[in-house]
XYZ file of C-alpha atoms in Angstrom:
250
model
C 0.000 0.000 0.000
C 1.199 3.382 -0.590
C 2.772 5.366 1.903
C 1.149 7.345 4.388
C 1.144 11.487 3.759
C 1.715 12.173 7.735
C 0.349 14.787 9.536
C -1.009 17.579 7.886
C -0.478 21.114 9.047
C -2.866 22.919 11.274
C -4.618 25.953 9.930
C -5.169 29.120 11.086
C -7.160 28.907 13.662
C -5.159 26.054 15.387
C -2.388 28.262 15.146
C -4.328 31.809 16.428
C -5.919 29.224 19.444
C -2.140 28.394 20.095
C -0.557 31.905 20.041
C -3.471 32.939 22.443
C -2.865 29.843 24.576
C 0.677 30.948 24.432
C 0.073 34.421 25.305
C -1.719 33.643 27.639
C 0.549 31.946 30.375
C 3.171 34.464 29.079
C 0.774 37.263 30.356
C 0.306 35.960 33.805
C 3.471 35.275 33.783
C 4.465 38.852 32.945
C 1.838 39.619 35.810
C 3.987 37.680 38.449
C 7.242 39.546 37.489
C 5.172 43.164 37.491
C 3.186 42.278 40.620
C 6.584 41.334 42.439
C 9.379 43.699 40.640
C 7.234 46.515 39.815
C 4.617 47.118 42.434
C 6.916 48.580 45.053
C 8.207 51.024 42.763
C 4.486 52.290 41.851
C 3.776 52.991 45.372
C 6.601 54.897 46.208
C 6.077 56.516 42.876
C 2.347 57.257 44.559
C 3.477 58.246 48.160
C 5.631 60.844 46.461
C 3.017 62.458 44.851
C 0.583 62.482 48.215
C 3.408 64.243 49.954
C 4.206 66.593 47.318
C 0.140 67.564 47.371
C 0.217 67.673 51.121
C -1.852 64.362 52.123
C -3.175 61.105 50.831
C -5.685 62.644 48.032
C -4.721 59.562 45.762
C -7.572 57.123 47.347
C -10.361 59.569 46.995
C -9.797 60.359 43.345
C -9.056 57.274 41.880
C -11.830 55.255 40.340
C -9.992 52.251 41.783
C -8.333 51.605 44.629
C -4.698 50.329 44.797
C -6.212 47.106 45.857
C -7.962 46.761 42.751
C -5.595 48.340 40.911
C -3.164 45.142 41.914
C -5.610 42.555 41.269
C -6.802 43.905 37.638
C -2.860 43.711 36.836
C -3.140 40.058 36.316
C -6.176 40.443 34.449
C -4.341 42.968 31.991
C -1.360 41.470 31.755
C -2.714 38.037 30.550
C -5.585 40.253 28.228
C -2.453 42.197 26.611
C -0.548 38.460 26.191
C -2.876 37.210 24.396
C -3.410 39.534 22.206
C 0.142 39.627 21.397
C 0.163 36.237 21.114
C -2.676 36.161 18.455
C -0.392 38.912 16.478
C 2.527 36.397 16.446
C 0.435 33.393 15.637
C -0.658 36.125 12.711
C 2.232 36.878 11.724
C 3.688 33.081 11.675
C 0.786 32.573 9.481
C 2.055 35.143 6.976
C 5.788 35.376 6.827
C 6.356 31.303 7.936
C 7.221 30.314 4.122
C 9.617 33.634 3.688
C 11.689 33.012 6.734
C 15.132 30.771 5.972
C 14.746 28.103 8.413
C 13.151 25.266 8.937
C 12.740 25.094 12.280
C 9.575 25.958 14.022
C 11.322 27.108 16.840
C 13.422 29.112 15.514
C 10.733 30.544 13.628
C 8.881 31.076 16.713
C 11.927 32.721 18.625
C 12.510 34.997 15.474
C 9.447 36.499 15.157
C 8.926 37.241 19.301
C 12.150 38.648 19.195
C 11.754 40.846 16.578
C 8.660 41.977 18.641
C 10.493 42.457 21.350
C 13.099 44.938 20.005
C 10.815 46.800 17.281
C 8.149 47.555 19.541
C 9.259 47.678 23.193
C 12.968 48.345 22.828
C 13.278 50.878 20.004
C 10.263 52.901 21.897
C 11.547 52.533 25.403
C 15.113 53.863 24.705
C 13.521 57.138 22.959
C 10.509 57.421 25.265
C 10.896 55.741 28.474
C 7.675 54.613 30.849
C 7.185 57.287 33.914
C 5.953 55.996 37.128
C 2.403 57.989 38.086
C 3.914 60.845 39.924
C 5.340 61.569 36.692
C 3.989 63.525 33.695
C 1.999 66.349 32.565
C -1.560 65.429 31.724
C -1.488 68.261 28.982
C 0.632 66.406 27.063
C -0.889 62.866 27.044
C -1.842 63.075 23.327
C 1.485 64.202 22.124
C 3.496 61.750 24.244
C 0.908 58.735 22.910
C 1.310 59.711 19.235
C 5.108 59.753 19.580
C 5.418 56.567 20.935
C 2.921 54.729 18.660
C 4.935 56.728 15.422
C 7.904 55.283 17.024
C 6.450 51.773 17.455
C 5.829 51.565 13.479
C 9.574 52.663 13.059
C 10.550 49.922 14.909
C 9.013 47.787 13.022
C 10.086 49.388 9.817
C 13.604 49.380 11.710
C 13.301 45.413 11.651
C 11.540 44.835 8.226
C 14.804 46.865 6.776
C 17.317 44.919 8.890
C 15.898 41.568 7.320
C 16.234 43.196 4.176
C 19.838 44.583 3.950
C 20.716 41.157 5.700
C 19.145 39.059 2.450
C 20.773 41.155 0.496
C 24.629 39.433 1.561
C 25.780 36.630 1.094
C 28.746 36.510 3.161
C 27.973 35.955 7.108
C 30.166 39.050 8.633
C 28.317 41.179 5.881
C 24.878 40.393 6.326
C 25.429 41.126 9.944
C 26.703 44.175 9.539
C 24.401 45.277 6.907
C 21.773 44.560 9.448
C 22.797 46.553 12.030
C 23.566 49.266 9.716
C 20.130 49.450 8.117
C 18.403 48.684 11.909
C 21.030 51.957 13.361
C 19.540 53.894 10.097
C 16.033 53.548 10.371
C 15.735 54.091 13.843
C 18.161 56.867 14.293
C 15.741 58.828 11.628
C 13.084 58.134 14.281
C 14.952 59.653 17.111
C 16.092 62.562 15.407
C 12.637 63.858 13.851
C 9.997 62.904 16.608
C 10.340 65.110 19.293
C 12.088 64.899 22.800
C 9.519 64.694 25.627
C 11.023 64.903 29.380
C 8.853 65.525 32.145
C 11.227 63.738 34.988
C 11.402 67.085 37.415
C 14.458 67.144 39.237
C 13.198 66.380 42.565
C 12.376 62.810 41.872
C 14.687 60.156 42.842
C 16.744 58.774 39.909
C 16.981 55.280 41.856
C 13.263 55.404 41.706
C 12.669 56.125 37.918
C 15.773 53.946 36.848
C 14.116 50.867 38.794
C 10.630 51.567 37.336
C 11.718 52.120 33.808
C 13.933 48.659 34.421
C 10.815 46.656 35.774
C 8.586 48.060 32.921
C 11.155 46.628 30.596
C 11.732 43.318 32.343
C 8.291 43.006 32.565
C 7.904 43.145 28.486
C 10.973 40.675 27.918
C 9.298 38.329 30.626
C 6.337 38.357 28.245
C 7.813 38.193 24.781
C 10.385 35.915 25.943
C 7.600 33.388 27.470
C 5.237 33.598 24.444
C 8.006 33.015 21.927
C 8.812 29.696 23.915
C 5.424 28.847 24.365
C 4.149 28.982 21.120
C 7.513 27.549 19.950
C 6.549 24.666 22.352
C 3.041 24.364 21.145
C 4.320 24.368 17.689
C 6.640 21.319 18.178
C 3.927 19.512 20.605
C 1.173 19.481 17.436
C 3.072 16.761 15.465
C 3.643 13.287 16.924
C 6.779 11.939 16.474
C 7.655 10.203 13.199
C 7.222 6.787 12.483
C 9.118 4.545 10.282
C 6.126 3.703 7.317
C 6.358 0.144 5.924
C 4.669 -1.247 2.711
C 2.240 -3.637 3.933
C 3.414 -6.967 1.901
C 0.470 -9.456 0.413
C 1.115 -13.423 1.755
């Protein structure tokens, strides 16, 4: 009889169920790391700005309280994880067949990593997170439109590093000609969005440096968990292979 055509492929929605599965536990997991890192820094963030407006006034004009605000960061965290992880179950969908390798996992790893330094690094070192005490609510529509025009240059920042790379064929050169075009891209960014610094001078630097650091750890927790998780799932959705024999007639 004629050999067996193994397992097929899944399609995409056993792929988008996967990246949201995948998501998923990297959110909470995310959670965990900004619940235990990040927390402390938020509420000395928050007791600075009680003293500096002479009492506790945050309580009474917040919609939710500090309790709340702790337990909804779970919920968050693992809503925003899967989300991302639909986008990267997406975007395996689309780009699998153009990237050169034939690994899942590596596939997998590729694209969350890309992720992670298009659209959390490139923004972060041009517009850093503030803790609450920090920031003029004037400018809230400026600062959001900056960082979401420097998201998509991140992005674009990647896309052209791929590009200048596939464009070599020597190893050394398509590194470099990655980095170049990455540097390039992104340094356009910087220099024609505008510089937005509302830190006042007052605030401790220890403060805002270990905020800004648990914000970031908190985003390479995530990506970093989702790309191995949907890497995993991707490997655990074929069985392994099995020798096939022609079945032979007596």
């Amino acid at each position: 009889m004629p050999l067996s055509a193994g397992p097929t492929a899944p399609g995409y929605g056993a792929l988008l169920l996967r990246g949201l599965l995948a998501g998923l536990i990297a959110g909470l997991l995310a959670g965990v790391f900004a619940y235990t890192v990040g927390e402390p820094n938020v509420d000395a963030a928050i007791a600075i700005e009680e003293a500096a407006a002479g009492g506790d006034h945050h309580g009474d004009e917040a919609a939710v309280s500090r309790d709340g605000q702790r337990a909804g960061l779970f919920l968050a965290t693992g809503l925003y994880g899967a989300a991302m992880g639909g986008l990267l179950a997406t975007a395996y969908t689309l780009l699998r067949r153009r990237l050169r390798t034939p690994s899942d996992t590596r596939a997998a790893l590729g694209l969350a990593g890309a992720a992670l330094l298009g659209i959390v690094i490139v923004p972060f070192l041009k517009y850093p997170p503030n803790p609450p005490a920090v920031g003029d609510p004037a400018t809230i529509n400026q600062r959001t439109i900056s960082y979401l025009a420097l998201l998509v240059i991140g992005l674009v920042a990647v896309w052209a590093a791929v590009v200048a790379a596939r464009t070599q064929q020597v190893e050394w050169r398509q590194a470099a000609g990655a980095a170049a075009a990455f540097l390039v891209v992104a340094g356009i960014g910087y220099a024609l969005l505008p510089r937005i610094d509302e830190v006042g001078s007052d605030f401790p630097p220890s403060l805002l440096w270990n905020f800004r650091i648990a914000s970031l750890g908190t985003q390479a927790v995530l990506w970093s968990v989702l790309g191995l998780a949907f890497a995993a799932l991707l490997t655990a959705r074929r069985p392994a292979a099995q020798p096939h024999r022609e079945a032979v007639s007596s």
